[in-house]
Amino acid sequence: MIQGKTGYSKRTKVTLKTAKKAIRTTPDGRRRLVLSNMGITIFPKCLFKLTFVDELDLSRNLIEKLPENFGNLSSLRWLDLHSNKLVSVPESIGNLRGLTHLNLSNNCLTFSGLPSTLGSLTNLKSLNLGMNQLDDLPLTLVALENLQELGLFDNLFKKLPKFLQGLRNLTKVNVKRNPLSYHQRKDETLLKGKSEHKEDVYLVHESSLCRTCLKREKSAFPGLVAPNSVAIVNQDLWRLREKLECVQVK
């Protein structure tokens, strides 16, 4: 496609016919619709007729708003909306209960633009909220028990939500380039990293480390984590633990 001055392709009108032609089958048999980098400004309503699509890629467009009935796309298991101009997400997104991967990075989202219904997406394994304007997360996300990876990089977080400690399957939280700092409070257990740190933060349960590694990590971050959990900030350190087989694969 011909690239415009803004870096986006010339705007292409998405019709039901063109959408059907853009559907591909992934190696694992899923039906993926890719409409990335097409200069789309308004969500194509014809997509609601494609009730058999498993994966939808609308990344790198110019979409500012999703329709209120967006949750009618209930067949979706994978959704990529990164690099648009979204300022909010409709509450109906909570109806996409089959989603395992959701990418909302590089938009214009604020805390008020995230609906509490995101907590209904209990099958999510990966949630990317990086490169937005977030300084907090809805408390309802505590229900995301299957979440394994969370992207919060390039936001406005001064502290991380305490409920992240309760997500037992969460092993990777990317908080690069946030205005975080270290603080200790008597009744709070917070993970924080200085803004100049370039490491990822890993939340690890005590049972996942050998005795030697557990003792080392606790001494490195005294008072910063909740009971039965350990903070591993250095990504290379995490990988070293894997090589030494200290981390138990469950």
Coordinates of N, CA and C in Angstrom, one line a residue:
M1 N 0.8 -1.2 0.0 CA 0.0 0.0 0.0 C 0.9 1.3 0.0
I2 N 0.4 2.3 -0.5 CA 1.1 3.6 -0.6 C 1.1 4.3 0.8
Q3 N 2.2 4.7 1.2 CA 2.3 5.3 2.5 C 2.1 6.8 2.4
G4 N 1.3 7.4 3.3 CA 1.1 8.8 3.4 C 2.1 9.5 4.2
K5 N 2.0 10.8 4.3 CA 3.0 11.6 5.0 C 3.0 11.3 6.4
T6 N 1.9 10.9 7.0 CA 1.9 10.6 8.4 C 2.5 9.2 8.8
G7 N 2.8 8.5 7.8 CA 3.4 7.1 8.0 C 2.3 6.1 7.9
Y8 N 1.0 6.5 7.8 CA -0.1 5.5 7.6 C -0.3 5.3 6.2
S9 N -0.8 4.2 5.8 CA -1.3 3.9 4.4 C -2.4 4.8 4.1
K10 N -2.6 5.1 2.8 CA -3.8 5.8 2.4 C -5.0 5.1 2.9
R11 N -6.0 5.9 3.3 CA -7.2 5.3 3.9 C -7.9 4.4 3.0
T12 N -8.2 3.3 3.5 CA -9.0 2.3 2.7 C -10.3 2.0 3.4
K13 N -11.4 2.1 2.6 CA -12.7 1.9 3.2 C -12.8 0.4 3.4
V14 N -13.1 0.0 4.6 CA -13.3 -1.4 5.0 C -14.7 -1.8 4.8
T15 N -14.9 -2.7 3.8 CA -16.3 -3.3 3.6 C -16.3 -4.7 4.1
L16 N -17.4 -5.3 4.1 CA -17.5 -6.7 4.5 C -16.7 -7.6 3.5
K17 N -16.7 -7.2 2.3 CA -16.0 -8.0 1.3 C -14.5 -7.9 1.5
T18 N -14.0 -6.7 1.7 CA -12.5 -6.6 1.9 C -12.1 -7.2 3.2
A19 N -13.0 -7.1 4.2 CA -12.6 -7.7 5.5 C -12.5 -9.3 5.4
K20 N -13.5 -9.9 4.7 CA -13.4 -11.3 4.5 C -12.2 -11.8 3.8
K21 N -11.7 -10.9 2.8 CA -10.5 -11.3 2.0 C -9.3 -11.2 2.9
A22 N -9.4 -10.4 4.0 CA -8.2 -10.1 4.8 C -8.0 -11.2 5.9
I23 N -9.0 -12.1 6.0 CA -8.9 -13.1 7.0 C -7.9 -14.2 6.6
R24 N -7.1 -14.6 7.6 CA -6.1 -15.6 7.4 C -6.2 -16.7 8.5
T25 N -5.8 -17.9 8.2 CA -5.8 -18.9 9.2 C -4.4 -19.1 9.8
T26 N -4.3 -19.0 11.1 CA -3.1 -19.1 11.8 C -2.6 -20.6 11.9
P27 N -1.3 -20.8 12.2 CA -0.8 -22.2 12.2 C -1.6 -23.1 13.2
D28 N -2.2 -22.5 14.2 CA -3.0 -23.3 15.2 C -4.4 -23.3 14.9
G29 N -4.8 -22.9 13.6 CA -6.2 -23.1 13.2 C -7.1 -21.9 13.5
R30 N -6.6 -20.9 14.0 CA -7.5 -19.7 14.3 C -7.7 -18.8 13.1
R31 N -8.8 -18.1 13.1 CA -9.1 -17.2 12.0 C -8.7 -15.8 12.4
R32 N -7.7 -15.2 11.8 CA -7.2 -13.9 12.1 C -7.6 -12.9 11.1
L33 N -8.1 -11.8 11.5 CA -8.4 -10.7 10.6 C -7.5 -9.5 10.9
V34 N -6.6 -9.2 9.9 CA -5.6 -8.2 10.0 C -6.0 -7.0 9.2
L35 N -6.3 -5.9 9.9 CA -6.6 -4.6 9.3 C -5.7 -3.5 9.8
S36 N -4.4 -3.8 10.0 CA -3.5 -2.9 10.5 C -2.9 -1.9 9.5
N37 N -2.6 -0.7 10.0 CA -2.0 0.3 9.2 C -2.8 0.7 8.0
M38 N -4.1 0.9 8.1 CA -4.9 1.2 7.0 C -5.5 2.6 7.1
G39 N -5.1 3.4 8.0 CA -5.6 4.7 8.2 C -7.1 4.7 8.6
I40 N -7.6 3.7 9.2 CA -9.0 3.6 9.7 C -9.2 4.6 10.8
T41 N -10.2 5.4 10.7 CA -10.6 6.4 11.7 C -11.8 6.0 12.5
I42 N -12.7 5.3 11.9 CA -13.9 4.8 12.6 C -14.0 3.3 12.5
F43 N -14.4 2.7 13.6 CA -14.5 1.3 13.7 C -15.5 0.8 12.6
P44 N -15.0 -0.2 11.8 CA -15.9 -0.7 10.7 C -17.1 -1.5 11.3
K45 N -18.3 -1.1 11.2 CA -19.4 -1.8 11.7 C -19.6 -3.1 11.0
C46 N -19.1 -3.3 9.8 CA -19.3 -4.5 9.1 C -18.7 -5.7 9.8
L47 N -17.7 -5.4 10.7 CA -17.0 -6.5 11.4 C -17.9 -7.2 12.4
F48 N -19.0 -6.6 12.8 CA -19.9 -7.3 13.7 C -20.6 -8.5 13.0
K49 N -20.5 -8.6 11.7 CA -21.1 -9.7 10.9 C -20.1 -10.9 10.9
L50 N -18.9 -10.6 11.2 CA -17.9 -11.7 11.2 C -17.8 -12.4 12.5
T51 N -18.8 -13.1 12.8 CA -18.9 -13.7 14.2 C -18.0 -15.0 14.3
F52 N -17.3 -15.3 13.3 CA -16.5 -16.5 13.4 C -15.0 -16.2 13.5
V53 N -14.6 -14.9 13.6 CA -13.2 -14.5 13.7 C -12.7 -14.6 15.1
D54 N -11.6 -15.3 15.2 CA -11.0 -15.5 16.6 C -10.0 -14.4 17.0
E55 N -9.3 -13.8 16.0 CA -8.3 -12.8 16.3 C -8.5 -11.6 15.4
L56 N -8.3 -10.4 16.0 CA -8.6 -9.2 15.3 C -7.4 -8.2 15.5
D57 N -6.8 -7.8 14.5 CA -5.7 -6.8 14.5 C -6.1 -5.5 13.9
L58 N -6.3 -4.5 14.7 CA -6.7 -3.2 14.2 C -5.6 -2.2 14.6
S59 N -4.4 -2.6 14.8 CA -3.3 -1.8 15.3 C -2.9 -0.8 14.2
R60 N -2.2 0.3 14.7 CA -1.6 1.3 13.9 C -2.6 1.9 12.9
N61 N -3.7 2.3 13.5 CA -4.7 3.1 12.7 C -5.0 4.4 13.4
L62 N -6.1 5.0 13.2 CA -6.4 6.3 13.8 C -7.7 6.3 14.5
I63 N -8.1 5.2 15.1 CA -9.4 5.0 15.8 C -9.4 5.7 17.1
E64 N -10.3 6.6 17.3 CA -10.4 7.4 18.6 C -11.4 6.8 19.5
K65 N -12.4 6.0 19.0 CA -13.5 5.5 19.8 C -14.0 4.2 19.3
L66 N -14.3 3.3 20.2 CA -14.9 2.0 19.9 C -16.4 2.1 20.1
P67 N -17.2 1.4 19.3 CA -18.6 1.5 19.5 C -19.0 0.8 20.9
E68 N -20.1 1.3 21.4 CA -20.6 0.8 22.8 C -20.9 -0.6 22.7
N69 N -21.3 -1.2 21.6 CA -21.6 -2.6 21.5 C -20.4 -3.4 21.0
F70 N -19.2 -2.9 21.3 CA -18.0 -3.6 20.9 C -17.9 -5.0 21.4
G71 N -18.5 -5.2 22.6 CA -18.5 -6.5 23.3 C -19.3 -7.6 22.5
N72 N -20.0 -7.2 21.5 CA -20.7 -8.2 20.7 C -19.8 -9.1 19.9
L73 N -18.5 -8.7 19.8 CA -17.5 -9.5 19.1 C -17.1 -10.7 20.0
S74 N -18.0 -11.4 20.5 CA -17.7 -12.4 21.6 C -16.9 -13.6 21.2
S75 N -16.7 -13.7 19.9 CA -15.9 -14.9 19.4 C -14.3 -14.6 19.6
L76 N -14.0 -13.3 19.8 CA -12.6 -13.0 19.9 C -11.8 -13.6 21.0
R77 N -10.6 -14.1 20.7 CA -9.7 -14.7 21.7 C -8.4 -13.8 21.8
W78 N -8.2 -13.0 20.8 CA -7.0 -12.2 20.7 C -7.3 -10.9 20.0
L79 N -6.9 -9.8 20.7 CA -7.3 -8.5 20.2 C -6.1 -7.5 20.3
D80 N -5.8 -6.9 19.1 CA -4.7 -5.9 19.1 C -5.2 -4.6 18.6
L81 N -5.1 -3.6 19.5 CA -5.6 -2.2 19.2 C -4.4 -1.2 19.5
H82 N -3.2 -1.7 19.5 CA -2.1 -0.8 19.8 C -1.9 0.3 18.7
S83 N -1.4 1.4 19.1 CA -1.0 2.5 18.2 C -2.3 3.0 17.5
N84 N -3.3 3.4 18.3 CA -4.4 4.1 17.7 C -4.5 5.4 18.5
K85 N -5.7 6.0 18.6 CA -5.9 7.2 19.4 C -7.0 7.1 20.4
L86 N -7.2 5.9 20.9 CA -8.2 5.6 21.9 C -8.0 6.4 23.2
V87 N -9.1 7.1 23.7 CA -9.1 7.8 24.9 C -9.8 7.0 26.0
S88 N -10.6 6.0 25.6 CA -11.4 5.2 26.5 C -11.7 3.9 25.9
V89 N -12.2 2.9 26.7 CA -12.6 1.6 26.2 C -14.0 1.4 26.7
P90 N -14.9 0.9 25.9 CA -16.3 0.8 26.3 C -16.5 -0.3 27.3
E91 N -17.5 -0.2 28.2 CA -17.7 -1.2 29.2 C -18.1 -2.5 28.6
S92 N -18.6 -2.6 27.5 CA -19.0 -3.8 26.9 C -17.8 -4.8 26.6
I93 N -16.6 -4.2 26.7 CA -15.4 -5.1 26.4 C -15.4 -6.2 27.4
G94 N -16.0 -6.1 28.5 CA -16.1 -7.1 29.5 C -16.9 -8.3 29.0
N95 N -17.6 -8.2 27.9 CA -18.3 -9.4 27.4 C -17.4 -10.3 26.6
L96 N -16.2 -9.8 26.3 CA -15.2 -10.7 25.5 C -14.5 -11.6 26.5
R97 N -15.3 -12.5 27.1 CA -14.7 -13.3 28.2 C -13.8 -14.4 27.7
G98 N -13.7 -14.6 26.4 CA -12.8 -15.6 25.8 C -11.4 -15.0 25.5
L99 N -11.2 -13.7 25.6 CA -9.9 -13.1 25.3 C -8.8 -13.7 26.2
T100 N -7.7 -14.0 25.5 CA -6.5 -14.4 26.3 C -5.4 -13.4 26.1
H101 N -5.5 -12.6 25.0 CA -4.5 -11.6 24.8 C -5.1 -10.3 24.4
L102 N -4.8 -9.2 25.1 CA -5.3 -7.8 24.8 C -4.2 -6.8 24.8
N103 N -4.1 -6.1 23.6 CA -3.0 -5.1 23.5 C -3.7 -3.7 23.3
L104 N -3.5 -2.9 24.2 CA -4.1 -1.5 24.2 C -3.0 -0.5 24.3
S105 N -1.8 -0.9 24.0 CA -0.6 0.0 24.2 C -0.6 1.1 23.1
N106 N 0.1 2.2 23.5 CA 0.3 3.3 22.6 C -1.0 3.9 22.1
N107 N -1.8 4.3 23.1 CA -3.0 5.0 22.8 C -3.0 6.3 23.7
C108 N -4.2 6.8 24.1 CA -4.3 8.0 24.9 C -5.1 7.7 26.1
L109 N -5.0 6.5 26.6 CA -5.9 6.0 27.7 C -5.4 6.6 29.1
T110 N -6.4 7.0 29.9 CA -6.2 7.5 31.3 C -6.9 6.5 32.2
F111 N -6.7 6.6 33.5 CA -7.4 5.8 34.4 C -8.9 5.8 34.2
S112 N -9.5 7.0 34.0 CA -10.9 7.1 33.9 C -11.4 6.5 32.6
G113 N -10.5 6.2 31.6 CA -10.9 5.6 30.4 C -10.9 4.1 30.4
L114 N -10.5 3.5 31.5 CA -10.5 2.0 31.7 C -11.7 1.6 32.4
P115 N -12.6 0.8 31.9 CA -13.8 0.4 32.6 C -13.5 -0.7 33.6
S116 N -14.3 -0.7 34.6 CA -14.2 -1.8 35.6 C -14.4 -3.1 35.1
T117 N -15.2 -3.2 33.9 CA -15.5 -4.5 33.3 C -14.3 -5.2 32.8
L118 N -13.1 -4.6 32.7 CA -11.9 -5.3 32.3 C -11.7 -6.5 33.3
G119 N -12.1 -6.4 34.5 CA -12.0 -7.4 35.4 C -12.8 -8.7 35.1
S120 N -13.7 -8.6 34.1 CA -14.5 -9.7 33.7 C -13.7 -10.6 32.7
L121 N -12.6 -10.1 32.2 CA -11.8 -10.9 31.2 C -10.9 -11.9 32.0
T122 N -11.5 -12.8 32.6 CA -10.8 -13.7 33.5 C -9.9 -14.7 32.8
N123 N -10.0 -14.8 31.5 CA -9.1 -15.7 30.7 C -7.9 -15.1 30.2
L124 N -7.7 -13.8 30.5 CA -6.6 -13.0 30.0 C -5.3 -13.6 30.5
K125 N -4.3 -13.8 29.6 CA -3.0 -14.2 30.0 C -2.0 -13.1 29.8
S126 N -2.3 -12.2 28.8 CA -1.4 -11.1 28.5 C -2.2 -9.8 28.3
L127 N -1.9 -8.8 29.0 CA -2.5 -7.5 28.9 C -1.5 -6.4 28.8
N128 N -1.5 -5.7 27.7 CA -0.5 -4.6 27.4 C -1.2 -3.3 27.5
L129 N -0.8 -2.5 28.5 CA -1.4 -1.1 28.7 C -0.3 -0.1 28.6
G130 N 0.9 -0.5 28.0 CA 2.0 0.4 28.0 C 1.8 1.6 27.1
M131 N 2.6 2.7 27.2 CA 2.6 3.9 26.4 C 1.2 4.5 26.4
N132 N 0.6 4.8 27.5 CA -0.6 5.5 27.7 C -0.4 6.6 28.7
Q133 N -1.4 7.0 29.4 CA -1.3 8.1 30.4 C -1.9 7.6 31.7
L134 N -1.7 6.4 32.0 CA -2.3 5.7 33.2 C -1.4 6.0 34.5
D135 N -2.1 6.3 35.6 CA -1.5 6.4 36.9 C -2.1 5.4 37.9
D136 N -3.1 4.6 37.5 CA -3.7 3.7 38.3 C -4.4 2.7 37.5
L137 N -4.9 1.6 38.1 CA -5.6 0.5 37.4 C -6.9 0.3 38.2
P138 N -8.0 -0.2 37.5 CA -9.2 -0.5 38.2 C -9.0 -1.7 39.2
L139 N -9.6 -1.5 40.3 CA -9.4 -2.6 41.4 C -10.0 -3.9 40.9
T140 N -10.9 -3.9 40.0 CA -11.5 -5.1 39.5 C -10.5 -6.0 38.8
L141 N -9.4 -5.5 38.4 CA -8.4 -6.4 37.7 C -7.8 -7.4 38.7
V142 N -8.1 -7.3 39.9 CA -7.7 -8.4 40.9 C -8.3 -9.7 40.5
A143 N -9.4 -9.7 39.7 CA -10.0 -11.0 39.3 C -9.3 -11.7 38.2
L144 N -8.3 -11.1 37.6 CA -7.6 -11.7 36.5 C -6.6 -12.7 36.9
E145 N -7.2 -13.8 37.4 CA -6.3 -14.8 38.0 C -5.4 -15.6 37.1
N146 N -5.7 -15.5 35.8 CA -4.9 -16.2 34.8 C -3.9 -15.3 34.1
L147 N -3.8 -14.1 34.5 CA -2.9 -13.1 33.9 C -1.5 -13.5 34.2
Q148 N -0.6 -13.5 33.2 CA 0.8 -13.9 33.3 C 1.7 -12.7 33.0
E149 N 1.3 -11.9 32.1 CA 2.2 -10.8 31.7 C 1.3 -9.5 31.7
L150 N 1.9 -8.4 32.2 CA 1.2 -7.1 32.3 C 2.2 -6.0 31.9
G151 N 1.9 -5.3 30.8 CA 2.7 -4.2 30.3 C 2.2 -2.9 30.8
L152 N 3.0 -2.2 31.6 CA 2.6 -0.8 32.2 C 3.7 0.2 31.8
F153 N 4.6 -0.1 30.9 CA 5.7 0.8 30.6 C 5.2 2.1 30.0
D154 N 6.0 3.1 30.2 CA 5.8 4.5 29.6 C 4.4 5.0 30.0
N155 N 4.1 5.0 31.3 CA 2.9 5.6 31.8 C 3.2 6.6 32.9
L156 N 2.3 6.8 33.8 CA 2.5 7.9 34.8 C 2.4 7.3 36.2
F157 N 2.7 6.0 36.4 CA 2.6 5.4 37.7 C 3.7 5.8 38.6
K158 N 3.2 6.3 39.8 CA 4.1 6.7 40.9 C 4.2 5.5 41.9
K159 N 3.2 4.6 41.8 CA 3.3 3.4 42.7 C 2.5 2.4 41.9
L160 N 2.8 1.1 42.2 CA 2.1 0.0 41.6 C 0.9 -0.4 42.5
P161 N -0.3 -0.8 41.9 CA -1.4 -1.2 42.7 C -1.1 -2.4 43.5
K162 N -1.5 -2.4 44.8 CA -1.2 -3.4 45.7 C -1.8 -4.8 45.3
F163 N -2.9 -4.8 44.6 CA -3.6 -6.0 44.3 C -2.8 -6.9 43.3
L164 N -1.7 -6.3 42.7 CA -0.9 -7.1 41.8 C -0.2 -8.3 42.5
Q165 N 0.0 -8.0 43.8 CA 0.6 -9.1 44.6 C -0.3 -10.3 44.8
G166 N -1.6 -10.1 44.6 CA -2.5 -11.2 44.7 C -2.7 -12.1 43.5
L167 N -2.2 -11.6 42.4 CA -2.3 -12.3 41.1 C -1.3 -13.4 41.0
R168 N -1.6 -14.6 41.4 CA -0.7 -15.7 41.6 C 0.0 -16.2 40.3
N169 N -0.6 -16.0 39.2 CA 0.0 -16.4 37.9 C 0.8 -15.3 37.2
L170 N 0.8 -14.1 37.8 CA 1.5 -13.0 37.2 C 3.0 -13.1 37.5
T171 N 3.7 -13.3 36.4 CA 5.2 -13.5 36.6 C 6.0 -12.3 36.0
K172 N 5.4 -11.5 35.1 CA 6.1 -10.4 34.5 C 5.3 -9.2 34.4
V173 N 5.9 -8.1 35.0 CA 5.3 -6.8 34.9 C 6.3 -5.8 34.4
N174 N 6.1 -5.2 33.2 CA 7.0 -4.3 32.6 C 6.6 -2.9 33.0
V175 N 7.4 -2.2 33.9 CA 7.1 -0.9 34.4 C 8.2 0.1 34.0
K176 N 8.9 -0.2 32.9 CA 9.9 0.7 32.4 C 9.4 2.2 32.2
R177 N 10.2 3.1 32.5 CA 9.9 4.5 32.2 C 8.6 5.0 32.8
N178 N 8.5 4.8 34.1 CA 7.4 5.3 34.9 C 8.1 6.1 36.0
P179 N 7.4 7.1 36.6 CA 8.0 7.9 37.7 C 8.0 7.2 39.0
L180 N 8.4 6.0 39.1 CA 8.3 5.2 40.3 C 9.5 5.6 41.3
S181 N 9.3 5.4 42.5 CA 10.4 5.6 43.5 C 10.1 4.6 44.7
Y182 N 11.2 4.4 45.5 CA 11.1 3.4 46.6 C 10.5 4.1 47.8
H183 N 9.5 3.6 48.5 CA 9.0 4.0 49.7 C 8.6 2.9 50.5
Q184 N 8.6 3.0 51.8 CA 8.1 2.0 52.7 C 7.0 2.6 53.7
R185 N 5.9 1.9 53.8 CA 4.9 2.3 54.7 C 4.5 1.1 55.5
K186 N 4.1 1.3 56.7 CA 3.8 0.2 57.7 C 2.7 -0.7 57.2
D187 N 1.7 -0.2 56.6 CA 0.5 -1.1 56.3 C 0.5 -1.3 54.8
E188 N 1.5 -1.0 54.0 CA 1.5 -1.2 52.6 C 2.6 -2.0 52.1
T189 N 2.4 -2.8 51.1 CA 3.4 -3.6 50.5 C 3.5 -3.3 49.0
L190 N 4.4 -2.4 48.6 CA 4.4 -1.9 47.3 C 5.7 -2.3 46.6
L191 N 5.6 -2.6 45.3 CA 6.8 -2.7 44.5 C 6.9 -1.4 43.7
K192 N 8.1 -0.8 43.8 CA 8.4 0.4 43.1 C 9.8 0.4 42.5
G193 N 10.0 1.1 41.5 CA 11.3 1.2 40.9 C 11.6 2.6 40.5
K194 N 12.8 3.0 40.6 CA 13.2 4.4 40.2 C 13.0 4.5 38.7
S195 N 12.7 5.8 38.3 CA 12.4 6.0 36.9 C 13.6 5.7 36.0
E196 N 14.8 5.8 36.6 CA 16.0 5.6 35.7 C 16.3 4.1 35.6
H197 N 15.6 3.2 36.4 CA 15.8 1.8 36.2 C 15.2 1.4 34.9
K198 N 15.9 0.5 34.2 CA 15.5 0.0 32.9 C 15.1 -1.5 33.0
E199 N 15.0 -2.0 34.2 CA 14.7 -3.5 34.3 C 13.2 -3.7 34.4
D200 N 12.8 -4.9 34.2 CA 11.4 -5.3 34.4 C 11.3 -5.7 35.9
V201 N 10.0 -5.7 36.4 CA 9.7 -6.2 37.7 C 9.0 -7.5 37.6
Y202 N 9.5 -8.5 38.3 CA 8.9 -9.8 38.4 C 8.4 -10.1 39.7
L203 N 7.2 -10.6 39.8 CA 6.5 -10.9 41.0 C 6.6 -12.5 41.1
V204 N 7.3 -12.9 42.1 CA 7.6 -14.4 42.2 C 7.2 -14.9 43.6
H205 N 6.5 -16.0 43.7 CA 6.1 -16.6 44.9 C 7.3 -17.3 45.5
E206 N 7.4 -17.3 46.9 CA 8.5 -17.9 47.6 C 8.7 -19.4 47.1
S207 N 7.6 -20.1 46.9 CA 7.7 -21.5 46.5 C 8.4 -21.7 45.2
S208 N 8.6 -20.6 44.4 CA 9.2 -20.8 43.1 C 10.7 -20.7 43.1
L209 N 11.3 -20.3 44.3 CA 12.7 -20.2 44.4 C 13.3 -21.2 45.4
C210 N 14.6 -21.5 45.1 CA 15.3 -22.3 46.1 C 15.6 -21.5 47.3
R211 N 16.1 -22.2 48.4 CA 16.3 -21.5 49.6 C 17.3 -20.4 49.5
T212 N 18.4 -20.7 48.8 CA 19.5 -19.7 48.7 C 19.0 -18.4 48.0
C213 N 18.3 -18.6 46.8 CA 17.8 -17.5 46.1 C 16.8 -16.7 46.8
L214 N 15.9 -17.4 47.5 CA 14.9 -16.8 48.3 C 15.5 -15.9 49.4
K215 N 16.5 -16.3 50.1 CA 17.1 -15.5 51.1 C 17.8 -14.3 50.5
R216 N 18.4 -14.5 49.3 CA 19.1 -13.3 48.7 C 18.1 -12.3 48.3
E217 N 17.0 -12.7 47.7 CA 16.0 -11.7 47.2 C 15.3 -11.0 48.3
K218 N 15.0 -11.7 49.4 CA 14.4 -11.0 50.5 C 15.3 -10.0 51.2
S219 N 16.6 -10.3 51.2 CA 17.5 -9.3 51.8 C 17.8 -8.1 50.9
A220 N 17.6 -8.3 49.6 CA 17.8 -7.2 48.6 C 16.6 -6.2 48.7
F221 N 15.4 -6.7 49.0 CA 14.2 -5.8 49.1 C 13.4 -6.0 50.4
P222 N 14.1 -5.7 51.5 CA 13.4 -5.9 52.8 C 12.2 -4.9 52.9
G223 N 11.1 -5.5 53.3 CA 9.9 -4.7 53.6 C 9.1 -4.2 52.4
L224 N 9.5 -4.6 51.2 CA 8.9 -4.0 50.0 C 7.8 -4.9 49.4
V225 N 7.8 -6.2 49.9 CA 6.8 -7.1 49.3 C 6.0 -7.8 50.4
A226 N 4.9 -8.3 50.0 CA 4.0 -9.0 50.9 C 4.6 -10.4 51.3
P227 N 4.0 -10.9 52.4 CA 4.4 -12.3 52.8 C 4.2 -13.3 51.6
N228 N 5.1 -14.2 51.5 CA 5.0 -15.3 50.5 C 5.2 -14.8 49.1
S229 N 5.8 -13.6 48.9 CA 6.2 -13.2 47.6 C 7.5 -12.5 47.6
V230 N 8.1 -12.4 46.5 CA 9.5 -11.9 46.3 C 9.5 -11.0 45.1
A231 N 10.3 -9.9 45.2 CA 10.4 -9.0 44.0 C 11.8 -9.3 43.4
I232 N 11.8 -9.6 42.1 CA 13.0 -9.7 41.3 C 13.0 -8.7 40.2
V233 N 13.8 -7.6 40.4 CA 13.7 -6.5 39.5 C 14.6 -6.7 38.2
N234 N 15.8 -7.3 38.4 CA 16.7 -7.4 37.3 C 16.3 -8.5 36.3
Q235 N 16.1 -8.2 35.1 CA 15.7 -9.2 34.1 C 16.7 -10.3 33.9
D236 N 18.0 -9.9 33.9 CA 19.1 -10.9 33.8 C 19.1 -11.8 35.0
L237 N 18.8 -11.3 36.1 CA 18.8 -12.1 37.3 C 17.7 -13.2 37.2
W238 N 16.6 -12.8 36.7 CA 15.5 -13.8 36.5 C 15.9 -14.9 35.6
R239 N 16.5 -14.5 34.5 CA 17.0 -15.5 33.5 C 18.1 -16.4 34.1
L240 N 18.9 -15.8 35.0 CA 19.9 -16.6 35.6 C 19.3 -17.6 36.5
R241 N 18.2 -17.3 37.2 CA 17.5 -18.2 38.1 C 17.0 -19.4 37.3
E242 N 16.5 -19.1 36.0 CA 16.0 -20.1 35.2 C 17.1 -21.1 34.8
K243 N 18.3 -20.5 34.4 CA 19.4 -21.3 34.0 C 19.8 -22.2 35.1
L244 N 19.8 -21.7 36.4 CA 20.2 -22.5 37.5 C 19.1 -23.5 38.0
E245 N 18.0 -23.4 37.3 CA 16.8 -24.3 37.6 C 16.3 -24.1 39.0
C246 N 16.5 -22.8 39.5 CA 15.9 -22.5 40.8 C 14.4 -22.3 40.8
V247 N 14.0 -21.8 39.6 CA 12.5 -21.6 39.4 C 11.9 -22.9 39.1
Q248 N 10.9 -23.2 39.8 CA 10.2 -24.5 39.6 C 9.1 -24.3 38.5
V249 N 9.1 -25.1 37.6 CA 8.1 -25.1 36.5 C 6.9 -25.9 37.0
K250 N 5.7 -25.2 37.1 CA 4.5 -25.8 37.6 C 3.6 -26.2 36.4

